[in-house]
Amino acid sequence: MRSRVKEAESFSERLRVAMARRGFKEFGATALAEALTPAFPSGLSVQTTHNWASGKSVPRADRIALIAKLLDVSPHWLQHGPDPQVERKSLKTLDGEISGKAFAERFHALTAEQRRIMLALLYEFERGKLR
């Protein structure tokens, strides 16, 4: 099981990618808090969204669902990353086939910036913008 710190950092990466896709500035915790405020009758502080975007904490599942809806991503992806079914498939590469698990290991070996770029590209392919 991943540590809480790793979980928060991974969530933060996915949150920042999703925010960038939707036009929020990188680390746009203020804009995210303002956009989410109507969904939170008891309020939502900028500090809370900053903690999410900076990898210090992870929101509860009910909040993740609201954030995912706002950012137009799946709650599963936002909370956990890629679907585990992907790990069971083989992917064709230039040098043969690679299992989903091996691909995931290679992906996690990338730098944070390289992972962000890869996630953005995958998102664009998924939405049909790149073919």
C-alpha positions as a Python dict, from the first residue, in 0.01 Angstrom:
ca = {
    (1, 'M'): (0, 0, 0),
    (2, 'R'): (130, 341, -92),
    (3, 'S'): (220, 579, 185),
    (4, 'R'): (-1, 880, 254),
    (5, 'V'): (275, 1112, 134),
    (6, 'K'): (311, 931, -198),
    (7, 'E'): (-69, 920, -234),
    (8, 'A'): (-92, 1297, -177),
    (9, 'E'): (191, 1368, -421),
    (10, 'S'): (34, 1148, -689),
    (11, 'F'): (-305, 1308, -636),
    (12, 'S'): (-145, 1650, -662),
    (13, 'E'): (15, 1564, -998),
    (14, 'R'): (-316, 1447, -1141),
    (15, 'L'): (-501, 1747, -996),
    (16, 'R'): (-254, 1992, -1151),
    (17, 'V'): (-276, 1818, -1489),
    (18, 'A'): (-656, 1831, -1480),
    (19, 'M'): (-651, 2196, -1368),
    (20, 'A'): (-414, 2291, -1650),
    (21, 'R'): (-640, 2118, -1904),
    (22, 'R'): (-937, 2318, -1781),
    (23, 'G'): (-751, 2649, -1798),
    (24, 'F'): (-660, 2699, -1432),
    (25, 'K'): (-315, 2842, -1371),
    (26, 'E'): (-59, 2593, -1244),
    (27, 'F'): (-114, 2566, -868),
    (28, 'G'): (-429, 2778, -911),
    (29, 'A'): (-559, 2698, -566),
    (30, 'T'): (-748, 3026, -537),
    (31, 'A'): (-930, 2980, -868),
    (32, 'L'): (-1006, 2618, -782),
    (33, 'A'): (-1147, 2716, -441),
    (34, 'E'): (-1363, 2986, -600),
    (35, 'A'): (-1494, 2745, -865),
    (36, 'L'): (-1576, 2478, -604),
    (37, 'T'): (-1729, 2709, -340),
    (38, 'P'): (-2087, 2677, -471),
    (39, 'A'): (-2065, 2299, -426),
    (40, 'F'): (-1955, 2336, -62),
    (41, 'P'): (-2227, 2505, 146),
    (42, 'S'): (-2004, 2502, 454),
    (43, 'G'): (-1727, 2673, 259),
    (44, 'L'): (-1393, 2573, 116),
    (45, 'S'): (-1073, 2754, 200),
    (46, 'V'): (-795, 2843, -40),
    (47, 'Q'): (-558, 2677, 208),
    (48, 'T'): (-742, 2347, 164),
    (49, 'T'): (-718, 2358, -216),
    (50, 'H'): (-355, 2470, -189),
    (51, 'N'): (-283, 2163, 27),
    (52, 'W'): (-440, 1942, -240),
    (53, 'A'): (-249, 2108, -526),
    (54, 'S'): (82, 2103, -341),
    (55, 'G'): (64, 1737, -237),
    (56, 'K'): (13, 1795, 135),
    (57, 'S'): (-327, 1628, 159),
    (58, 'V'): (-592, 1438, -37),
    (59, 'P'): (-960, 1531, -25),
    (60, 'R'): (-1229, 1291, 87),
    (61, 'A'): (-1397, 1079, -183),
    (62, 'D'): (-1711, 1297, -187),
    (63, 'R'): (-1499, 1604, -255),
    (64, 'I'): (-1297, 1421, -520),
    (65, 'A'): (-1624, 1348, -704),
    (66, 'L'): (-1711, 1719, -710),
    (67, 'I'): (-1360, 1820, -818),
    (68, 'A'): (-1361, 1555, -1093),
    (69, 'K'): (-1694, 1685, -1223),
    (70, 'L'): (-1565, 2042, -1232),
    (71, 'L'): (-1243, 1940, -1407),
    (72, 'D'): (-1415, 1695, -1646),
    (73, 'V'): (-1214, 1388, -1542),
    (74, 'S'): (-1319, 1059, -1388),
    (75, 'P'): (-1322, 1044, -1007),
    (76, 'H'): (-1131, 714, -1026),
    (77, 'W'): (-852, 868, -1234),
    (78, 'L'): (-830, 1174, -1010),
    (79, 'Q'): (-813, 971, -690),
    (80, 'H'): (-618, 664, -798),
    (81, 'G'): (-470, 718, -1143),
    (82, 'P'): (-517, 489, -1442),
    (83, 'D'): (-774, 212, -1435),
    (84, 'P'): (-629, -115, -1297),
    (85, 'Q'): (-772, -302, -1598),
    (86, 'V'): (-497, -138, -1805),
    (87, 'E'): (-237, -339, -1612),
    (88, 'R'): (-385, -662, -1752),
    (89, 'K'): (-339, -556, -2112),
    (90, 'S'): (-27, -566, -2324),
    (91, 'L'): (80, -250, -2499),
    (92, 'K'): (261, -251, -2831),
    (93, 'T'): (578, -45, -2836),
    (94, 'L'): (851, 16, -3088),
    (95, 'D'): (1059, -259, -2931),
    (96, 'G'): (781, -520, -2894),
    (97, 'E'): (508, -561, -2636),
    (98, 'I'): (513, -441, -2279),
    (99, 'S'): (273, -531, -2000),
    (100, 'G'): (67, -262, -1836),
    (101, 'K'): (258, -322, -1513),
    (102, 'A'): (596, -275, -1685),
    (103, 'F'): (464, 38, -1854),
    (104, 'A'): (349, 172, -1515),
    (105, 'E'): (693, 104, -1368),
    (106, 'R'): (859, 294, -1654),
    (107, 'F'): (607, 576, -1616),
    (108, 'H'): (676, 613, -1243),
    (109, 'A'): (1050, 622, -1315),
    (110, 'L'): (999, 946, -1512),
    (111, 'T'): (1043, 1286, -1350),
    (112, 'A'): (732, 1466, -1225),
    (113, 'E'): (741, 1701, -1525),
    (114, 'Q'): (774, 1411, -1771),
    (115, 'R'): (479, 1235, -1605),
    (116, 'R'): (272, 1555, -1628),
    (117, 'I'): (346, 1579, -2001),
    (118, 'M'): (260, 1214, -2057),
    (119, 'L'): (-68, 1247, -1867),
    (120, 'A'): (-160, 1554, -2069),
    (121, 'L'): (-86, 1371, -2395),
    (122, 'L'): (-284, 1065, -2288),
    (123, 'Y'): (-575, 1285, -2192),
    (124, 'E'): (-574, 1450, -2536),
    (125, 'F'): (-565, 1112, -2708),
    (126, 'E'): (-851, 991, -2489),
    (127, 'R'): (-1060, 1295, -2580),
    (128, 'G'): (-987, 1236, -2948),
    (129, 'K'): (-796, 1558, -3006),
    (130, 'L'): (-476, 1382, -3112),
    (131, 'R'): (-483, 1096, -3359),
}
